[in-house]
Amino acid sequence: MNAENPIGVFDSGVGGISVLAELERELPHEHFIYYGDTLHAPYGTKTPEEVMACVRQVMKELTAREVKAVVIACNTATSVAAATLRQEMTLPIIGMEPALKPASLVRHEGAILVLATPVTLSLPKFQSLMERYGEGAVPLPCPGLMELVEQKDFHEAKHYLQQALSAYDLAAVDAIVLGCTHYVFLRPLLRELLPDHVQVMDGNSGTAKQLRRVLEKGDLLRRDGEGSIHLLSSSPKEEDHTCMLELLTLARQQSVVSGL
Ligand code: DGL
């Protein structure tokens, strides 16, 4: 394996594209292969065993393309599979977790709402995160929300969020953690729903920086030349591929804005 090999990035669908845009910004000389497992989405309401089986299949696809590292651009798949994959493989595996640690640093006295899939919030990885940084944190499972992002139904997504947030006194909320990579696409419309003082946090730039560190350490960083992105999907439907391309354009714009 050497620095010229591509980096594999995957998610249950289009959510990880929000991560991909951040990876591209941080590491512009790299070649990325993105795999959206759209055919098997959502992961967040499956059993951990079912998610593990999906992840194994995706890993087969990526390793067949000789990737030098894999980014699990999905909180759900990371919670289920990252530890096992790291035990089984020598390939660097970079995972994601809800950005509770950075949120705990900006918290005053208020609550931190953690929006994520039911699977992410139910597994030990999140419980241990809660033990360390969970003061004031309130887990808020959002089944069905990723599907609205997959359909690019932002109108319905806004309605969903409005309903979900109506149970909370937003004046007493300090931060919202987007603990699912799909939800990062909802950042602009969340901003419309939230008072200005509420910070919205995601794990994307932390993940990009972690990937850089891992590549540098393993002497696997591609330091010059043009980078590239190759999009793959488990779905044979042309419209799913088009959706990935559209969301990549959107994610690149959002990444530029949030990186300013
Ligand atoms: N994007 C994923 C995450 O970060 C999972 C969404 C799903 O498949 O339910 O958790």
Tab-separated table of C-alpha atoms and ligand atoms in Angstrom:
chain	number	residue	atom	x	y	z
A	1	MET	CA	0.000	0.000	0.000
A	2	ASN	CA	1.359	3.455	-0.776
A	3	ALA	CA	0.311	7.109	-0.804
A	4	GLU	CA	-0.991	6.856	-4.385
A	5	ASN	CA	-3.741	4.402	-3.408
A	6	PRO	CA	-7.251	5.789	-2.911
A	7	ILE	CA	-9.098	6.300	0.375
A	8	GLY	CA	-12.402	4.466	0.841
A	9	VAL	CA	-15.293	6.389	2.397
A	10	PHE	CA	-18.720	4.902	3.037
A	11	ASP	CA	-22.137	5.447	4.543
A	12	SER	CA	-25.591	3.880	4.319
A	13	GLY	CA	-26.411	6.431	1.624
A	14	VAL	CA	-25.741	10.093	0.936
A	15	GLY	CA	-25.012	11.245	4.515
A	16	GLY	CA	-21.298	10.515	4.284
A	17	ILE	CA	-21.074	12.873	1.329
A	18	SER	CA	-21.161	15.695	3.883
A	19	VAL	CA	-18.016	14.125	5.382
A	20	LEU	CA	-16.478	13.544	1.961
A	21	ALA	CA	-16.657	17.267	1.141
A	22	GLU	CA	-14.776	18.020	4.352
A	23	LEU	CA	-12.173	15.333	3.607
A	24	GLU	CA	-11.655	16.825	0.151
A	25	ARG	CA	-11.202	20.295	1.654
A	26	GLU	CA	-8.681	19.041	4.214
A	27	LEU	CA	-6.832	16.680	1.836
A	28	PRO	CA	-7.163	18.057	-1.715
A	29	HIS	CA	-4.486	15.803	-3.244
A	30	GLU	CA	-6.125	12.516	-2.275
A	31	HIS	CA	-8.123	10.132	-4.443
A	32	PHE	CA	-11.402	9.195	-2.742
A	33	ILE	CA	-13.747	6.312	-3.527
A	34	TYR	CA	-17.145	6.942	-1.935
A	35	TYR	CA	-19.538	4.024	-1.505
A	36	GLY	CA	-23.166	4.769	-0.628
A	37	ASP	CA	-24.953	1.613	0.510
A	38	THR	CA	-28.286	3.064	-0.609
A	39	LEU	CA	-29.761	-0.338	-1.383
A	40	HIS	CA	-29.540	-1.277	2.314
A	41	ALA	CA	-30.391	2.097	3.880
A	42	PRO	CA	-31.302	2.959	6.546
A	43	TYR	CA	-28.779	1.398	8.925
A	44	GLY	CA	-30.037	3.300	11.950
A	45	THR	CA	-33.183	1.245	12.514
A	46	LYS	CA	-31.662	-2.194	11.757
A	47	THR	CA	-30.241	-4.615	14.334
A	48	PRO	CA	-26.487	-4.310	14.975
A	49	GLU	CA	-26.043	-7.760	13.345
A	50	GLU	CA	-27.775	-6.583	10.173
A	51	VAL	CA	-25.656	-3.423	10.065
A	52	MET	CA	-22.492	-5.504	10.556
A	53	ALA	CA	-23.411	-7.703	7.589
A	54	CYS	CA	-23.926	-4.614	5.396
A	55	VAL	CA	-20.598	-3.140	6.532
A	56	ARG	CA	-18.735	-6.346	5.722
A	57	GLN	CA	-20.115	-6.288	2.198
A	58	VAL	CA	-19.109	-2.635	1.708
A	59	MET	CA	-15.614	-3.350	3.085
A	60	LYS	CA	-15.258	-6.104	0.472
A	61	GLU	CA	-16.095	-3.608	-2.276
A	62	LEU	CA	-13.595	-1.079	-0.963
A	63	THR	CA	-10.698	-3.427	-0.238
A	64	ALA	CA	-11.103	-4.910	-3.739
A	65	ARG	CA	-10.211	-1.397	-4.952
A	66	GLU	CA	-7.026	-1.422	-2.885
A	67	VAL	CA	-7.867	1.469	-0.601
A	68	LYS	CA	-5.064	2.593	1.735
A	69	ALA	CA	-7.497	3.624	4.516
A	70	VAL	CA	-11.237	3.582	5.176
A	71	VAL	CA	-13.350	6.365	6.646
A	72	ILE	CA	-16.638	5.103	8.077
A	73	ALA	CA	-18.593	8.280	7.323
A	74	CYS	CA	-21.511	7.043	9.395
A	75	ASN	CA	-22.006	7.225	13.162
A	76	THR	CA	-24.245	4.155	13.144
A	77	ALA	CA	-21.808	1.905	11.267
A	78	THR	CA	-18.920	3.168	13.402
A	79	SER	CA	-20.762	2.320	16.625
A	80	VAL	CA	-21.528	-1.174	15.366
A	81	ALA	CA	-18.442	-2.143	13.414
A	82	ALA	CA	-15.323	0.021	13.900
A	83	ALA	CA	-13.851	-1.859	16.873
A	84	THR	CA	-14.333	-5.268	15.214
A	85	LEU	CA	-12.888	-4.126	11.882
A	86	ARG	CA	-9.821	-2.656	13.615
A	87	GLN	CA	-9.199	-6.011	15.293
A	88	GLU	CA	-9.533	-7.918	12.041
A	89	MET	CA	-7.667	-5.674	9.603
A	90	THR	CA	-4.356	-3.843	9.422
A	91	LEU	CA	-5.870	-1.128	7.224
A	92	PRO	CA	-6.344	2.206	9.051
A	93	ILE	CA	-10.051	2.612	9.909
A	94	ILE	CA	-11.261	6.105	10.811
A	95	GLY	CA	-14.684	6.294	12.421
A	96	MET	CA	-17.112	8.938	13.596
A	97	GLU	CA	-18.840	9.698	16.851
A	98	PRO	CA	-21.406	12.336	17.847
A	99	ALA	CA	-19.516	15.582	18.616
A	100	LEU	CA	-20.454	15.528	22.293
A	101	LYS	CA	-16.942	16.358	23.481
A	102	PRO	CA	-16.685	19.671	21.551
A	103	ALA	CA	-20.296	20.452	22.514
A	104	SER	CA	-19.462	19.933	26.210
A	105	LEU	CA	-16.742	22.585	25.817
A	106	VAL	CA	-19.174	25.257	24.588
A	107	ARG	CA	-21.907	24.367	27.095
A	108	HIS	CA	-22.788	26.878	29.803
A	109	GLU	CA	-25.669	25.719	32.009
A	110	GLY	CA	-28.023	24.621	29.269
A	111	ALA	CA	-28.870	21.350	27.544
A	112	ILE	CA	-27.095	19.648	24.653
A	113	LEU	CA	-29.508	17.857	22.334
A	114	VAL	CA	-27.893	14.890	20.570
A	115	LEU	CA	-29.733	13.994	17.357
A	116	ALA	CA	-28.766	10.561	16.025
A	117	THR	CA	-30.181	7.244	14.878
A	118	PRO	CA	-31.776	4.837	17.385
A	119	VAL	CA	-28.887	2.367	16.884
A	120	THR	CA	-26.157	4.959	17.569
A	121	LEU	CA	-27.854	6.126	20.746
A	122	SER	CA	-28.491	2.606	22.067
A	123	LEU	CA	-24.982	1.151	21.771
A	124	PRO	CA	-22.211	1.081	24.427
A	125	LYS	CA	-19.976	3.451	22.426
A	126	PHE	CA	-22.474	6.272	22.943
A	127	GLN	CA	-23.086	5.285	26.579
A	128	SER	CA	-19.383	5.644	27.280
A	129	LEU	CA	-19.305	9.029	25.487
A	130	MET	CA	-22.220	10.094	27.712
A	131	GLU	CA	-20.336	9.036	30.835
A	132	ARG	CA	-17.373	11.214	29.873
A	133	TYR	CA	-18.970	14.296	28.282
A	134	GLY	CA	-22.697	13.886	28.780
A	135	GLU	CA	-23.472	16.458	31.457
A	136	GLY	CA	-26.656	18.200	30.338
A	137	ALA	CA	-26.891	16.013	27.225
A	138	VAL	CA	-30.267	14.722	26.034
A	139	PRO	CA	-30.299	11.934	23.408
A	140	LEU	CA	-32.925	12.528	20.733
A	141	PRO	CA	-33.385	9.565	18.366
A	142	CYS	CA	-34.648	10.610	14.935
A	143	PRO	CA	-35.969	7.521	13.102
A	144	GLY	CA	-37.146	8.421	9.614
A	145	LEU	CA	-35.129	11.619	9.303
A	146	MET	CA	-32.316	10.187	7.176
A	147	GLU	CA	-34.890	8.988	4.656
A	148	LEU	CA	-36.036	12.590	4.136
A	149	VAL	CA	-32.451	13.616	3.377
A	150	GLU	CA	-32.110	10.681	0.967
A	151	GLN	CA	-35.226	11.964	-0.806
A	152	LYS	CA	-33.937	15.553	-0.608
A	153	ASP	CA	-37.294	16.394	0.959
A	154	PHE	CA	-36.008	19.363	2.966
A	155	HIS	CA	-39.492	20.750	3.415
A	156	GLU	CA	-40.656	17.620	5.248
A	157	ALA	CA	-37.336	17.447	7.120
A	158	LYS	CA	-37.927	20.948	8.464
A	159	HIS	CA	-41.383	19.907	9.613
A	160	TYR	CA	-39.897	16.790	11.294
A	161	LEU	CA	-37.309	18.883	13.152
A	162	GLN	CA	-39.873	21.477	14.174
A	163	GLN	CA	-41.955	18.695	15.749
A	164	ALA	CA	-38.968	17.020	17.384
A	165	LEU	CA	-37.673	20.267	18.882
A	166	SER	CA	-41.078	21.490	20.050
A	167	ALA	CA	-40.708	19.377	23.214
A	168	TYR	CA	-37.749	21.497	24.374
A	169	ASP	CA	-37.312	25.013	25.679
A	170	LEU	CA	-34.761	26.195	23.121
A	171	ALA	CA	-33.815	29.194	25.266
A	172	ALA	CA	-32.356	26.618	27.676
A	173	VAL	CA	-30.423	24.692	25.001
A	174	ASP	CA	-26.748	25.541	24.451
A	175	ALA	CA	-25.893	23.173	21.599
A	176	ILE	CA	-27.271	20.655	19.156
A	177	VAL	CA	-25.080	17.747	18.094
A	178	LEU	CA	-25.684	16.300	14.639
A	179	GLY	CA	-24.818	12.695	15.450
A	180	CYS	CA	-25.744	11.327	12.030
A	181	THR	CA	-23.925	12.405	8.890
A	182	HIS	CA	-27.189	12.793	6.983
A	183	TYR	CA	-28.342	15.502	9.386
A	184	VAL	CA	-25.400	17.743	8.459
A	185	PHE	CA	-27.320	18.590	5.273
A	186	LEU	CA	-30.063	19.990	7.525
A	187	ARG	CA	-27.763	22.516	9.202
A	188	PRO	CA	-29.082	25.548	7.224
A	189	LEU	CA	-32.711	24.779	7.986
A	190	LEU	CA	-31.933	24.002	11.633
A	191	ARG	CA	-30.379	27.457	11.830
A	192	GLU	CA	-33.742	28.882	10.770
A	193	LEU	CA	-35.452	27.013	13.616
A	194	LEU	CA	-32.952	27.760	16.373
A	195	PRO	CA	-32.219	30.867	18.423
A	196	ASP	CA	-28.824	32.391	17.542
A	197	HIS	CA	-27.137	31.319	20.777
A	198	VAL	CA	-27.595	27.579	20.042
A	199	GLN	CA	-24.426	26.114	18.515
A	200	VAL	CA	-24.805	23.329	15.959
A	201	MET	CA	-21.933	20.846	16.042
A	202	ASP	CA	-20.947	17.936	13.827
A	203	GLY	CA	-17.968	15.587	13.715
A	204	ASN	CA	-16.961	16.161	10.101
A	205	SER	CA	-13.944	18.415	10.428
A	206	GLY	CA	-12.664	16.382	13.423
A	207	THR	CA	-12.842	13.273	11.259
A	208	ALA	CA	-10.965	14.956	8.401
A	209	LYS	CA	-8.197	16.047	10.764
A	210	GLN	CA	-8.004	12.562	12.258
A	211	LEU	CA	-7.646	11.082	8.765
A	212	ARG	CA	-4.787	13.502	8.038
A	213	ARG	CA	-3.014	12.499	11.275
A	214	VAL	CA	-3.388	8.782	10.530
A	215	LEU	CA	-2.116	9.152	6.957
A	216	GLU	CA	0.852	11.248	8.060
A	217	LYS	CA	1.760	8.754	10.743
A	218	GLY	CA	1.600	5.835	8.310
A	219	ASP	CA	3.506	7.787	5.639
A	220	LEU	CA	0.453	7.456	3.391
A	221	LEU	CA	-0.355	11.113	2.724
A	222	ARG	CA	-0.482	12.165	-0.937
A	223	ARG	CA	1.246	15.542	-0.822
A	224	ASP	CA	0.771	16.921	-4.336
A	225	GLY	CA	-1.033	16.401	-7.626
A	226	GLU	CA	-4.707	16.681	-8.367
A	227	GLY	CA	-7.125	14.724	-6.183
A	228	SER	CA	-10.286	12.966	-7.351
A	229	ILE	CA	-13.628	11.612	-6.180
A	230	HIS	CA	-15.247	8.470	-7.536
A	231	LEU	CA	-18.841	7.825	-6.419
A	232	LEU	CA	-20.223	4.292	-6.149
A	233	SER	CA	-23.568	3.022	-4.922
A	234	SER	CA	-25.044	-0.377	-4.119
A	235	SER	CA	-28.196	0.850	-5.828
A	236	PRO	CA	-28.464	0.238	-9.569
A	237	LYS	CA	-30.851	3.196	-9.994
A	238	GLU	CA	-29.542	6.094	-12.060
A	239	GLU	CA	-31.491	8.576	-9.888
A	240	ASP	CA	-29.572	7.459	-6.783
A	241	HIS	CA	-26.293	8.253	-8.511
A	242	THR	CA	-27.620	11.654	-9.600
A	243	CYS	CA	-28.725	12.337	-6.021
A	244	MET	CA	-25.178	11.621	-4.771
A	245	LEU	CA	-23.735	14.070	-7.303
A	246	GLU	CA	-26.239	16.777	-6.351
A	247	LEU	CA	-25.551	16.370	-2.660
A	248	LEU	CA	-21.795	16.485	-3.297
A	249	THR	CA	-22.278	19.899	-4.909
A	250	LEU	CA	-24.402	21.028	-1.949
A	251	ALA	CA	-21.927	19.622	0.593
A	252	ARG	CA	-19.019	21.397	-1.095
A	253	GLN	CA	-20.885	24.713	-0.802
A	254	GLN	CA	-21.813	24.065	2.846
A	255	SER	CA	-18.278	22.954	3.687
A	256	VAL	CA	-16.880	26.220	2.296
A	257	VAL	CA	-19.413	28.244	4.311
A	258	SER	CA	-18.911	26.397	7.616
A	259	GLY	CA	-15.128	26.435	7.124
A	260	LEU	CA	-14.946	30.235	6.965
B	1	DGL	N1	-25.598	8.494	8.147
B	1	DGL	C1	-25.688	7.533	9.159
B	1	DGL	C2	-25.145	7.969	10.493
B	1	DGL	O1	-24.261	8.811	10.539
B	1	DGL	C3	-26.823	6.570	9.257
B	1	DGL	C4	-28.169	6.872	8.761
B	1	DGL	C5	-28.958	5.569	8.629
B	1	DGL	O2	-28.598	4.765	7.766
B	1	DGL	O3	-29.881	5.368	9.420
B	1	DGL	O4	-25.536	7.481	11.511
